[in-house]
PDB file of C-alpha atoms and ligand atoms in Angstrom:
ATOM      1  CA  MET A   1     265.414  99.800 204.334  1.00 98.00           C
ATOM      2  CA  GLN A   2     266.855 103.102 205.457  1.00 98.00           C
ATOM      3  CA  THR A   3     270.333 104.226 204.304  1.00 98.00           C
ATOM      4  CA  VAL A   4     272.187 106.490 206.749  1.00 98.00           C
ATOM      5  CA  LYS A   5     275.454 108.325 206.203  1.00 98.00           C
ATOM      6  CA  THR A   6     275.990 110.224 209.453  1.00 98.00           C
ATOM      7  CA  LEU A   7     276.494 108.956 213.008  1.00 98.00           C
ATOM      8  CA  ASP A   8     273.541 111.032 214.267  1.00 98.00           C
ATOM      9  CA  MET A   9     271.219 109.437 211.740  1.00 98.00           C
ATOM     10  CA  LEU A  10     272.635 105.996 212.562  1.00 98.00           C
ATOM     11  CA  ARG A  11     271.943 106.479 216.294  1.00 97.00           C
ATOM     12  CA  THR A  12     268.400 107.666 215.687  1.00 97.00           C
ATOM     13  CA  ALA A  13     267.668 104.779 213.323  1.00 97.00           C
ATOM     14  CA  LEU A  14     269.169 102.218 215.748  1.00 97.00           C
ATOM     15  CA  ALA A  15     267.137 103.567 218.682  1.00 95.00           C
ATOM     16  CA  HIS A  16     264.032 103.152 216.568  1.00 95.00           C
ATOM     17  CA  LEU A  17     264.954  99.580 215.550  1.00 95.00           C
ATOM     18  CA  ARG A  18     265.822  98.539 219.094  1.00 92.00           C
ATOM     19  CA  GLY A  19     262.614 100.002 220.470  1.00 88.00           C
ATOM     20  CA  ALA A  20     260.543  98.305 217.817  1.00 59.00           C
ATOM     21  CA  GLY A  21     261.385  94.812 219.119  1.00 52.00           C
ATOM     22  CA  GLY A  22     259.554  95.153 222.453  1.00 52.00           C
ATOM     23  CA  GLY A  23     260.755  93.570 225.730  1.00 55.00           C
ATOM     24  CA  ASP A  24     264.495  94.009 226.258  1.00 66.00           C
ATOM     25  CA  GLY A  25     264.878  95.525 222.818  1.00 84.00           C
ATOM     26  CA  ALA A  26     265.240  93.942 219.424  1.00 94.00           C
ATOM     27  CA  ARG A  27     268.264  91.802 218.656  1.00 96.00           C
ATOM     28  CA  ILE A  28     270.516  93.501 216.106  1.00 97.00           C
ATOM     29  CA  ALA A  29     272.953  91.726 213.758  1.00 98.00           C
ATOM     30  CA  LEU A  30     275.773  93.522 211.960  1.00 98.00           C
ATOM     31  CA  VAL A  31     277.221  92.502 208.585  1.00 99.00           C
ATOM     32  CA  PRO A  32     280.225  94.718 207.743  1.00 99.00           C
ATOM     33  CA  THR A  33     281.229  94.924 204.060  1.00 98.00           C
ATOM     34  CA  MET A  34     283.111  97.061 201.588  1.00 98.00           C
ATOM     35  CA  GLY A  35     280.279  96.800 199.042  1.00 98.00           C
ATOM     36  CA  ALA A  36     280.411  95.453 195.458  1.00 98.00           C
ATOM     37  CA  LEU A  37     278.169  92.765 196.892  1.00 98.00           C
ATOM     38  CA  HIS A  38     277.930  89.159 195.719  1.00 98.00           C
ATOM     39  CA  GLU A  39     276.392  85.908 196.954  1.00 98.00           C
ATOM     40  CA  GLY A  40     279.061  85.609 199.654  1.00 98.00           C
ATOM     41  CA  HIS A  41     277.923  88.841 201.275  1.00 98.00           C
ATOM     42  CA  LEU A  42     274.250  87.963 200.793  1.00 98.00           C
ATOM     43  CA  THR A  43     274.807  84.608 202.500  1.00 98.00           C
ATOM     44  CA  LEU A  44     276.115  86.492 205.552  1.00 98.00           C
ATOM     45  CA  VAL A  45     272.988  88.673 205.467  1.00 99.00           C
ATOM     46  CA  ARG A  46     270.708  85.612 205.299  1.00 98.00           C
ATOM     47  CA  ARG A  47     272.477  84.001 208.264  1.00 98.00           C
ATOM     48  CA  ALA A  48     272.167  87.292 210.129  1.00 98.00           C
ATOM     49  CA  ARG A  49     268.451  87.549 209.384  1.00 98.00           C
ATOM     50  CA  ALA A  50     267.902  84.053 210.700  1.00 98.00           C
ATOM     51  CA  GLU A  51     269.529  84.924 214.028  1.00 98.00           C
ATOM     52  CA  ALA A  52     268.388  88.462 214.786  1.00 98.00           C
ATOM     53  CA  ASP A  53     265.313  90.685 214.650  1.00 96.00           C
ATOM     54  CA  HIS A  54     267.001  93.270 212.457  1.00 97.00           C
ATOM     55  CA  VAL A  55     270.069  93.273 210.228  1.00 98.00           C
ATOM     56  CA  VAL A  56     272.304  96.314 209.921  1.00 98.00           C
ATOM     57  CA  ALA A  57     274.720  96.107 206.983  1.00 99.00           C
ATOM     58  CA  SER A  58     277.599  98.499 206.550  1.00 99.00           C
ATOM     59  CA  ILE A  59     279.338  99.491 203.342  1.00 98.00           C
ATOM     60  CA  PHE A  60     282.600 101.338 203.809  1.00 98.00           C
ATOM     61  CA  VAL A  61     285.682 101.053 201.607  1.00 98.00           C
ATOM     62  CA  ASN A  62     288.112 101.541 204.457  1.00 98.00           C
ATOM     63  CA  PRO A  63     291.171 103.512 203.335  1.00 98.00           C
ATOM     64  CA  LYS A  64     293.144 102.401 206.410  1.00 98.00           C
ATOM     65  CA  GLN A  65     293.238  98.768 205.312  1.00 98.00           C
ATOM     66  CA  PHE A  66     294.719  99.465 201.874  1.00 97.00           C
ATOM     67  CA  GLY A  67     298.474  99.860 201.340  1.00 96.00           C
ATOM     68  CA  ALA A  68     299.900 102.749 199.333  1.00 95.00           C
ATOM     69  CA  ASN A  69     300.277 100.597 196.204  1.00 93.00           C
ATOM     70  CA  GLU A  70     297.018  98.707 196.567  1.00 96.00           C
ATOM     71  CA  ASP A  71     293.640  99.075 194.857  1.00 96.00           C
ATOM     72  CA  PHE A  72     291.823 101.597 197.100  1.00 97.00           C
ATOM     73  CA  GLY A  73     291.145 103.933 194.157  1.00 97.00           C
ATOM     74  CA  ALA A  74     290.093 101.140 191.817  1.00 96.00           C
ATOM     75  CA  TYR A  75     287.974  99.210 194.352  1.00 97.00           C
ATOM     76  CA  PRO A  76     284.448  98.874 192.887  1.00 97.00           C
ATOM     77  CA  ARG A  77     281.856 101.260 194.321  1.00 98.00           C
ATOM     78  CA  GLN A  78     278.176 100.714 193.449  1.00 98.00           C
ATOM     79  CA  LEU A  79     276.137 101.935 196.399  1.00 98.00           C
ATOM     80  CA  ALA A  80     272.736 102.141 194.661  1.00 98.00           C
ATOM     81  CA  GLU A  81     273.003  98.603 193.275  1.00 98.00           C
ATOM     82  CA  ASP A  82     274.252  97.252 196.624  1.00 98.00           C
ATOM     83  CA  ALA A  83     271.452  99.013 198.520  1.00 98.00           C
ATOM     84  CA  ALA A  84     268.855  97.414 196.238  1.00 98.00           C
ATOM     85  CA  MET A  85     270.341  93.952 196.891  1.00 98.00           C
ATOM     86  CA  LEU A  86     270.393  94.488 200.649  1.00 98.00           C
ATOM     87  CA  GLU A  87     266.842  95.790 200.656  1.00 98.00           C
ATOM     88  CA  SER A  88     265.597  92.738 198.781  1.00 98.00           C
ATOM     89  CA  GLU A  89     267.335  90.522 201.374  1.00 98.00           C
ATOM     90  CA  GLY A  90     265.391  92.216 204.171  1.00 98.00           C
ATOM     91  CA  VAL A  91     268.171  94.363 205.655  1.00 98.00           C
ATOM     92  CA  ALA A  92     266.634  97.013 207.931  1.00 98.00           C
ATOM     93  CA  LEU A  93     269.383  99.600 207.919  1.00 98.00           C
ATOM     94  CA  LEU A  94     272.372 100.361 205.688  1.00 98.00           C
ATOM     95  CA  TRP A  95     275.210 102.286 207.351  1.00 99.00           C
ATOM     96  CA  ALA A  96     277.237 103.876 204.558  1.00 98.00           C
ATOM     97  CA  PRO A  97     279.497 106.546 206.010  1.00 98.00           C
ATOM     98  CA  ASP A  98     282.054 108.405 203.940  1.00 97.00           C
ATOM     99  CA  ALA A  99     285.695 108.603 205.039  1.00 97.00           C
ATOM    100  CA  ALA A 100     285.171 111.976 206.749  1.00 97.00           C
ATOM    101  CA  ALA A 101     282.334 110.542 208.862  1.00 97.00           C
ATOM    102  CA  MET A 102     284.435 107.506 209.860  1.00 98.00           C
ATOM    103  CA  TYR A 103     287.736 109.351 210.343  1.00 98.00           C
ATOM    104  CA  PRO A 104     287.014 113.010 211.152  1.00 97.00           C
ATOM    105  CA  SER A 105     289.994 115.321 210.988  1.00 97.00           C
ATOM    106  CA  GLY A 106     292.244 114.732 214.000  1.00 98.00           C
ATOM    107  CA  PHE A 107     291.486 110.984 214.109  1.00 98.00           C
ATOM    108  CA  ALA A 108     294.585 109.521 215.788  1.00 98.00           C
ATOM    109  CA  THR A 109     293.838 106.039 217.136  1.00 98.00           C
ATOM    110  CA  ASN A 110     295.092 102.720 215.834  1.00 98.00           C
ATOM    111  CA  VAL A 111     294.000  99.254 216.964  1.00 98.00           C
ATOM    112  CA  SER A 112     296.746  96.679 216.516  1.00 98.00           C
ATOM    113  CA  VAL A 113     296.321  92.980 217.330  1.00 98.00           C
ATOM    114  CA  ALA A 114     299.750  91.354 217.665  1.00 97.00           C
ATOM    115  CA  GLY A 115     300.422  87.665 216.982  1.00 96.00           C
ATOM    116  CA  VAL A 116     297.636  86.385 214.788  1.00 97.00           C
ATOM    117  CA  SER A 117     297.814  89.439 212.477  1.00 98.00           C
ATOM    118  CA  GLU A 118     301.551  89.214 211.838  1.00 97.00           C
ATOM    119  CA  GLY A 119     302.121  86.373 209.358  1.00 97.00           C
ATOM    120  CA  LEU A 120     300.412  85.470 206.068  1.00 97.00           C
ATOM    121  CA  CYS A 121     298.466  88.500 204.735  1.00 97.00           C
ATOM    122  CA  GLY A 122     299.836  90.609 207.609  1.00 96.00           C
ATOM    123  CA  ALA A 123     303.385  90.052 206.355  1.00 96.00           C
ATOM    124  CA  ALA A 124     302.422  90.699 202.723  1.00 94.00           C
ATOM    125  CA  ARG A 125     300.244  93.734 203.518  1.00 95.00           C
ATOM    126  CA  PRO A 126     301.856  95.776 206.334  1.00 96.00           C
ATOM    127  CA  GLY A 127     299.259  97.755 208.315  1.00 97.00           C
ATOM    128  CA  HIS A 128     296.319  95.968 206.682  1.00 98.00           C
ATOM    129  CA  PHE A 129     295.022  94.278 209.837  1.00 98.00           C
ATOM    130  CA  ASP A 130     295.510  97.415 211.950  1.00 98.00           C
ATOM    131  CA  GLY A 131     293.174  99.115 209.469  1.00 98.00           C
ATOM    132  CA  VAL A 132     290.709  96.219 209.698  1.00 98.00           C
ATOM    133  CA  ALA A 133     290.773  96.047 213.521  1.00 98.00           C
ATOM    134  CA  THR A 134     290.413  99.831 213.839  1.00 98.00           C
ATOM    135  CA  VAL A 135     287.397 100.076 211.552  1.00 98.00           C
ATOM    136  CA  VAL A 136     285.693  96.941 212.889  1.00 99.00           C
ATOM    137  CA  LEU A 137     286.027  98.152 216.498  1.00 98.00           C
ATOM    138  CA  LYS A 138     284.535 101.478 215.400  1.00 98.00           C
ATOM    139  CA  LEU A 139     281.669  99.673 213.628  1.00 98.00           C
ATOM    140  CA  PHE A 140     281.046  97.574 216.756  1.00 98.00           C
ATOM    141  CA  ASN A 141     280.948 100.713 218.910  1.00 98.00           C
ATOM    142  CA  GLN A 142     278.769 102.612 216.438  1.00 98.00           C
ATOM    143  CA  VAL A 143     276.180  99.864 215.966  1.00 98.00           C
ATOM    144  CA  SER A 144     276.527  97.888 219.241  1.00 97.00           C
ATOM    145  CA  PRO A 145     275.306  94.702 217.560  1.00 98.00           C
ATOM    146  CA  ASP A 146     274.265  91.654 219.576  1.00 98.00           C
ATOM    147  CA  ILE A 147     275.845  89.442 216.938  1.00 98.00           C
ATOM    148  CA  ALA A 148     278.152  90.047 213.954  1.00 98.00           C
ATOM    149  CA  PHE A 149     278.860  87.970 210.835  1.00 99.00           C
ATOM    150  CA  PHE A 150     282.135  87.603 208.942  1.00 99.00           C
ATOM    151  CA  GLY A 151     283.220  85.289 206.140  1.00 98.00           C
ATOM    152  CA  GLU A 152     285.753  82.490 206.572  1.00 98.00           C
ATOM    153  CA  LYS A 153     286.907  83.607 203.107  1.00 98.00           C
ATOM    154  CA  ASP A 154     288.999  86.164 205.025  1.00 98.00           C
ATOM    155  CA  TYR A 155     290.094  83.621 207.601  1.00 98.00           C
ATOM    156  CA  GLN A 156     292.940  85.626 209.138  1.00 98.00           C
ATOM    157  CA  GLN A 157     290.693  88.695 209.379  1.00 98.00           C
ATOM    158  CA  LEU A 158     288.142  86.639 211.316  1.00 98.00           C
ATOM    159  CA  ALA A 159     290.909  85.444 213.670  1.00 98.00           C
ATOM    160  CA  VAL A 160     292.130  89.024 214.205  1.00 98.00           C
ATOM    161  CA  ILE A 161     288.605  90.276 214.995  1.00 98.00           C
ATOM    162  CA  ARG A 162     287.992  87.404 217.413  1.00 98.00           C
ATOM    163  CA  ALA A 163     291.307  88.110 219.177  1.00 98.00           C
ATOM    164  CA  MET A 164     290.472  91.806 219.431  1.00 98.00           C
ATOM    165  CA  ALA A 165     286.998  91.110 220.864  1.00 98.00           C
ATOM    166  CA  ARG A 166     288.461  88.704 223.422  1.00 98.00           C
ATOM    167  CA  ASP A 167     291.402  90.904 224.408  1.00 98.00           C
ATOM    168  CA  LEU A 168     289.320  94.077 224.749  1.00 98.00           C
ATOM    169  CA  ASP A 169     286.485  92.363 226.680  1.00 98.00           C
ATOM    170  CA  LEU A 170     283.897  93.402 224.145  1.00 98.00           C
ATOM    171  CA  THR A 171     280.337  92.819 225.274  1.00 97.00           C
ATOM    172  CA  ARG A 172     278.503  93.976 222.121  1.00 96.00           C
ATOM    173  CA  PRO A 173     279.062  91.848 220.266  1.00 98.00           C
ATOM    174  CA  HIS A 174     280.287  89.336 222.823  1.00 98.00           C
ATOM    175  CA  PRO A 175     283.340  87.461 221.407  1.00 97.00           C
ATOM    176  CA  GLN A 176     281.228  84.291 221.125  1.00 98.00           C
ATOM    177  CA  ALA A 177     278.694  86.217 219.027  1.00 98.00           C
ATOM    178  CA  ILE A 178     281.254  86.824 216.303  1.00 98.00           C
ATOM    179  CA  ILE A 179     280.124  84.255 213.772  1.00 98.00           C
ATOM    180  CA  GLY A 180     282.263  82.880 210.920  1.00 98.00           C
ATOM    181  CA  VAL A 181     280.368  81.831 207.791  1.00 98.00           C
ATOM    182  CA  PRO A 182     281.846  79.225 205.382  1.00 98.00           C
ATOM    183  CA  THR A 183     283.196  80.518 202.063  1.00 98.00           C
ATOM    184  CA  VAL A 184     280.689  80.790 199.220  1.00 98.00           C
ATOM    185  CA  ARG A 185     282.151  79.616 195.902  1.00 98.00           C
ATOM    186  CA  GLU A 186     281.458  79.913 192.186  1.00 98.00           C
ATOM    187  CA  PRO A 187     280.413  76.678 190.415  1.00 98.00           C
ATOM    188  CA  ASP A 188     284.070  76.034 189.425  1.00 98.00           C
ATOM    189  CA  GLY A 189     285.183  76.413 193.037  1.00 98.00           C
ATOM    190  CA  LEU A 190     286.664  79.912 192.963  1.00 98.00           C
ATOM    191  CA  ALA A 191     285.847  81.732 196.200  1.00 98.00           C
ATOM    192  CA  MET A 192     283.528  84.653 195.489  1.00 98.00           C
ATOM    193  CA  SER A 193     285.254  87.997 195.917  1.00 98.00           C
ATOM    194  CA  SER A 194     284.597  91.573 194.874  1.00 96.00           C
ATOM    195  CA  ARG A 195     288.099  91.473 193.373  1.00 96.00           C
ATOM    196  CA  ASN A 196     287.230  88.625 190.952  1.00 98.00           C
ATOM    197  CA  ARG A 197     285.800  91.286 188.632  1.00 97.00           C
ATOM    198  CA  TYR A 198     289.377  92.508 188.035  1.00 97.00           C
ATOM    199  CA  LEU A 199     290.147  89.217 186.251  1.00 98.00           C
ATOM    200  CA  SER A 200     290.212  89.081 182.446  1.00 98.00           C
ATOM    201  CA  PRO A 201     288.268  86.125 180.969  1.00 98.00           C
ATOM    202  CA  GLY A 202     291.523  84.185 180.567  1.00 98.00           C
ATOM    203  CA  GLU A 203     292.635  84.949 184.126  1.00 98.00           C
ATOM    204  CA  ARG A 204     289.174  84.068 185.449  1.00 98.00           C
ATOM    205  CA  ALA A 205     289.354  80.632 183.774  1.00 98.00           C
ATOM    206  CA  ALA A 206     292.889  80.043 185.088  1.00 98.00           C
ATOM    207  CA  ALA A 207     291.924  81.190 188.609  1.00 98.00           C
ATOM    208  CA  ALA A 208     289.880  78.001 189.104  1.00 98.00           C
ATOM    209  CA  ALA A 209     293.237  76.237 189.485  1.00 98.00           C
ATOM    210  CA  LEU A 210     293.537  77.812 192.955  1.00 98.00           C
ATOM    211  CA  PRO A 211     290.666  75.954 194.690  1.00 98.00           C
ATOM    212  CA  ARG A 212     291.321  72.841 192.554  1.00 98.00           C
ATOM    213  CA  ALA A 213     294.981  72.616 193.535  1.00 98.00           C
ATOM    214  CA  MET A 214     294.146  73.451 197.145  1.00 98.00           C
ATOM    215  CA  ARG A 215     291.520  70.683 197.329  1.00 98.00           C
ATOM    216  CA  GLN A 216     294.079  68.227 195.982  1.00 98.00           C
ATOM    217  CA  ALA A 217     296.683  69.414 198.493  1.00 98.00           C
ATOM    218  CA  VAL A 218     294.168  69.061 201.332  1.00 98.00           C
ATOM    219  CA  ALA A 219     293.310  65.517 200.231  1.00 97.00           C
ATOM    220  CA  ASP A 220     297.019  64.622 199.933  1.00 97.00           C
ATOM    221  CA  MET A 221     297.937  65.981 203.370  1.00 97.00           C
ATOM    222  CA  GLU A 222     294.881  64.350 204.946  1.00 96.00           C
ATOM    223  CA  SER A 223     295.984  61.005 203.576  1.00 94.00           C
ATOM    224  CA  GLY A 224     299.477  61.416 204.935  1.00 94.00           C
ATOM    225  CA  THR A 225     301.566  63.013 202.174  1.00 96.00           C
ATOM    226  CA  GLU A 226     304.379  65.095 203.613  1.00 97.00           C
ATOM    227  CA  VAL A 227     303.435  68.771 204.102  1.00 98.00           C
ATOM    228  CA  ALA A 228     306.450  70.638 202.654  1.00 98.00           C
ATOM    229  CA  GLY A 229     306.430  68.598 199.445  1.00 98.00           C
ATOM    230  CA  THR A 230     302.663  69.019 199.077  1.00 98.00           C
ATOM    231  CA  LEU A 231     302.906  72.800 199.481  1.00 98.00           C
ATOM    232  CA  ALA A 232     305.791  73.003 196.985  1.00 98.00           C
ATOM    233  CA  GLY A 233     303.716  70.958 194.511  1.00 98.00           C
ATOM    234  CA  LEU A 234     300.743  73.272 195.052  1.00 98.00           C
ATOM    235  CA  GLU A 235     302.884  76.334 194.287  1.00 98.00           C
ATOM    236  CA  SER A 236     304.289  74.752 191.101  1.00 98.00           C
ATOM    237  CA  GLU A 237     300.798  73.836 189.948  1.00 98.00           C
ATOM    238  CA  LEU A 238     299.548  77.411 190.411  1.00 98.00           C
ATOM    239  CA  LEU A 239     302.518  78.842 188.513  1.00 98.00           C
ATOM    240  CA  ALA A 240     301.968  76.328 185.712  1.00 98.00           C
ATOM    241  CA  ALA A 241     298.262  77.292 185.577  1.00 98.00           C
ATOM    242  CA  GLY A 242     299.123  80.942 184.958  1.00 98.00           C
ATOM    243  CA  PHE A 243     299.525  82.514 188.411  1.00 98.00           C
ATOM    244  CA  SER A 244     302.444  84.952 188.381  1.00 98.00           C
ATOM    245  CA  SER A 245     303.550  84.581 192.021  1.00 98.00           C
ATOM    246  CA  ILE A 246     302.596  82.994 195.320  1.00 98.00           C
ATOM    247  CA  ASP A 247     302.608  85.241 198.405  1.00 97.00           C
ATOM    248  CA  TYR A 248     302.231  82.231 200.676  1.00 98.00           C
ATOM    249  CA  ALA A 249     300.958  78.660 200.752  1.00 98.00           C
ATOM    250  CA  VAL A 250     300.936  77.580 204.382  1.00 98.00           C
ATOM    251  CA  LEU A 251     299.526  74.867 206.612  1.00 98.00           C
ATOM    252  CA  ALA A 252     298.682  76.544 209.916  1.00 98.00           C
ATOM    253  CA  ASP A 253     297.071  75.898 213.271  1.00 97.00           C
ATOM    254  CA  ALA A 254     293.426  76.849 212.694  1.00 96.00           C
ATOM    255  CA  ALA A 255     293.258  79.024 215.819  1.00 95.00           C
ATOM    256  CA  SER A 256     296.709  80.616 216.233  1.00 96.00           C
ATOM    257  CA  LEU A 257     297.594  80.583 212.502  1.00 97.00           C
ATOM    258  CA  GLU A 258     301.107  79.472 213.479  1.00 97.00           C
ATOM    259  CA  PRO A 259     302.629  77.567 210.519  1.00 97.00           C
ATOM    260  CA  LEU A 260     302.884  73.799 210.950  1.00 97.00           C
ATOM    261  CA  ALA A 261     305.474  71.508 209.377  1.00 97.00           C
ATOM    262  CA  SER A 262     303.281  68.455 209.824  1.00 95.00           C
ATOM    263  CA  LEU A 263     299.709  67.524 210.478  1.00 93.00           C
ATOM    264  CA  GLY A 264     299.064  67.111 214.207  1.00 86.00           C
ATOM    265  CA  LYS A 265     295.806  66.311 215.969  1.00 89.00           C
ATOM    266  CA  GLN A 266     294.584  69.915 216.253  1.00 91.00           C
ATOM    267  CA  PRO A 267     292.332  71.625 213.683  1.00 94.00           C
ATOM    268  CA  THR A 268     294.479  72.938 210.829  1.00 97.00           C
ATOM    269  CA  ARG A 269     293.953  75.164 207.829  1.00 98.00           C
ATOM    270  CA  LEU A 270     295.568  75.471 204.419  1.00 98.00           C
ATOM    271  CA  LEU A 271     295.884  79.168 203.518  1.00 98.00           C
ATOM    272  CA  VAL A 272     297.055  80.525 200.166  1.00 98.00           C
ATOM    273  CA  ALA A 273     297.529  83.979 198.620  1.00 98.00           C
ATOM    274  CA  ALA A 274     298.580  84.119 194.973  1.00 98.00           C
ATOM    275  CA  ARG A 275     298.669  86.684 192.208  1.00 98.00           C
ATOM    276  CA  ILE A 276     297.237  86.290 188.734  1.00 98.00           C
ATOM    277  CA  GLY A 277     297.788  89.233 186.396  1.00 95.00           C
ATOM    278  CA  GLY A 278     297.436  92.282 188.644  1.00 94.00           C
ATOM    279  CA  THR A 279     295.008  90.604 191.029  1.00 97.00           C
ATOM    280  CA  ARG A 280     295.787  89.043 194.379  1.00 97.00           C
ATOM    281  CA  LEU A 281     293.505  86.142 195.333  1.00 98.00           C
ATOM    282  CA  ILE A 282     293.249  84.474 198.737  1.00 98.00           C
ATOM    283  CA  ASP A 283     291.623  81.213 199.776  1.00 98.00           C
ATOM    284  CA  ASN A 284     291.687  78.791 202.681  1.00 98.00           C
ATOM    285  CA  MET A 285     290.363  75.322 203.481  1.00 98.00           C
ATOM    286  CA  ALA A 286     290.123  73.104 206.532  1.00 98.00           C
ATOM    287  CA  VAL A 287     292.551  70.176 206.734  1.00 97.00           C
ATOM    288  CA  VAL A 288     291.174  67.386 208.908  1.00 94.00           C
ATOM    289  CA  PRO A 289     293.760  64.879 210.138  1.00 80.00           C
ATOM    290  CA  ARG A 290     292.534  61.292 209.833  1.00 78.00           C
TER     291      ARG A 290
HETATM  292  P1  LIG B 301     284.434  92.507 201.942  1.00 72.36           P
HETATM  293  O1  LIG B 301     283.331  93.325 201.354  1.00 72.36           O
HETATM  294  O2  LIG B 301     285.287  91.832 200.942  1.00 72.36           O
HETATM  295  O3  LIG B 301     285.186  93.259 203.006  1.00 72.36           O
HETATM  296  O4  LIG B 301     283.704  91.334 202.695  1.00 72.36           O
HETATM  297  C1  LIG B 301     282.720  91.583 203.667  1.00 72.36           C
HETATM  298  C2  LIG B 301     282.434  90.317 204.431  1.00 72.36           C
HETATM  299  O5  LIG B 301     281.967  89.320 203.529  1.00 72.36           O
HETATM  300  C3  LIG B 301     283.696  89.759 205.106  1.00 72.36           C
HETATM  301  O6  LIG B 301     283.339  89.226 206.375  1.00 72.36           O
HETATM  302  C4  LIG B 301     284.111  88.674 204.154  1.00 72.36           C
HETATM  303  O7  LIG B 301     284.853  87.653 204.761  1.00 72.36           O
HETATM  304  C5  LIG B 301     282.770  88.165 203.676  1.00 72.36           C
HETATM  305  N1  LIG B 301     282.920  87.477 202.404  1.00 72.36           N
HETATM  306  C6  LIG B 301     283.510  87.951 201.273  1.00 72.36           C
HETATM  307  N2  LIG B 301     283.521  87.011 200.313  1.00 72.36           N
HETATM  308  C7  LIG B 301     282.926  85.905 200.845  1.00 72.36           C
HETATM  309  C8  LIG B 301     282.641  84.595 200.367  1.00 72.36           C
HETATM  310  N3  LIG B 301     282.979  84.217 199.144  1.00 72.36           N
HETATM  311  N4  LIG B 301     282.038  83.730 201.199  1.00 72.36           N
HETATM  312  C9  LIG B 301     281.704  84.092 202.453  1.00 72.36           C
HETATM  313  N5  LIG B 301     281.944  85.319 202.966  1.00 72.36           N
HETATM  314  C10 LIG B 301     282.543  86.209 202.184  1.00 72.36           C
END
């Protein structure tokens, strides 16, 4: 695996990879990450390997998607360890630019996807999804992948990226080649996240209440319990388990992310963001009307 930190080196390495596939050129998959890798990220890489000739992973802690009072400074950075994990998973190329390579002085463009980015995490984290859309469009243009992999763990992010790809007529990757991968969980159900390492042992134990209470809420709503009461019960359960506040607990249309007051016939999703100690955790699950 080659690690590249400048756009020139990236272009040279990509030309080599594409040429190496023969015929029309090798099929390239992109897995964008912010590093501090865990099994969730590695699952994306394995899916990518199965569907492309070569996998390009990126590691970039994107300053534009962090708010002023968020954890940009504290976000874990462990490039050598991450590179070793990616190499052992068969990644061909690691794109690890620094902020000056991604946003050279004079950088002035912002990509903003209205609608699907506005509620939920968009309301709690102003500017977050502009930062995500801007960097992901840059990564798409830099790497020109045939296919790209994102986790359903960040469900709203996946929806924003899909909307951007559709609205801007992206061809590489084509909107239909933006693949969502189901959330990878710890044995107690907690969704894997680089931020879980912020949790103290007591907070980590209490955090398992999030997926547990969500699973119960999903089961209740699927068997016909009223939505508002179920969501209120879910919030109370999280507070009782040791969460300090709930940013949102919402049943939403799985595509538009518009909140729903009742279960209809369309695919729906339960989405929750809650704080425990100083850490903000997010999770989401499908709700399938019976
Ligand atoms: P991050 O490094 O947190 O920006 O995540 C990079 C990619 O990995 C994003 O597409 C995430 O949605 C995905 N991801 C993070 N955690 C998980 C998980 N537990 N299961 C599946 N995908 C994940």
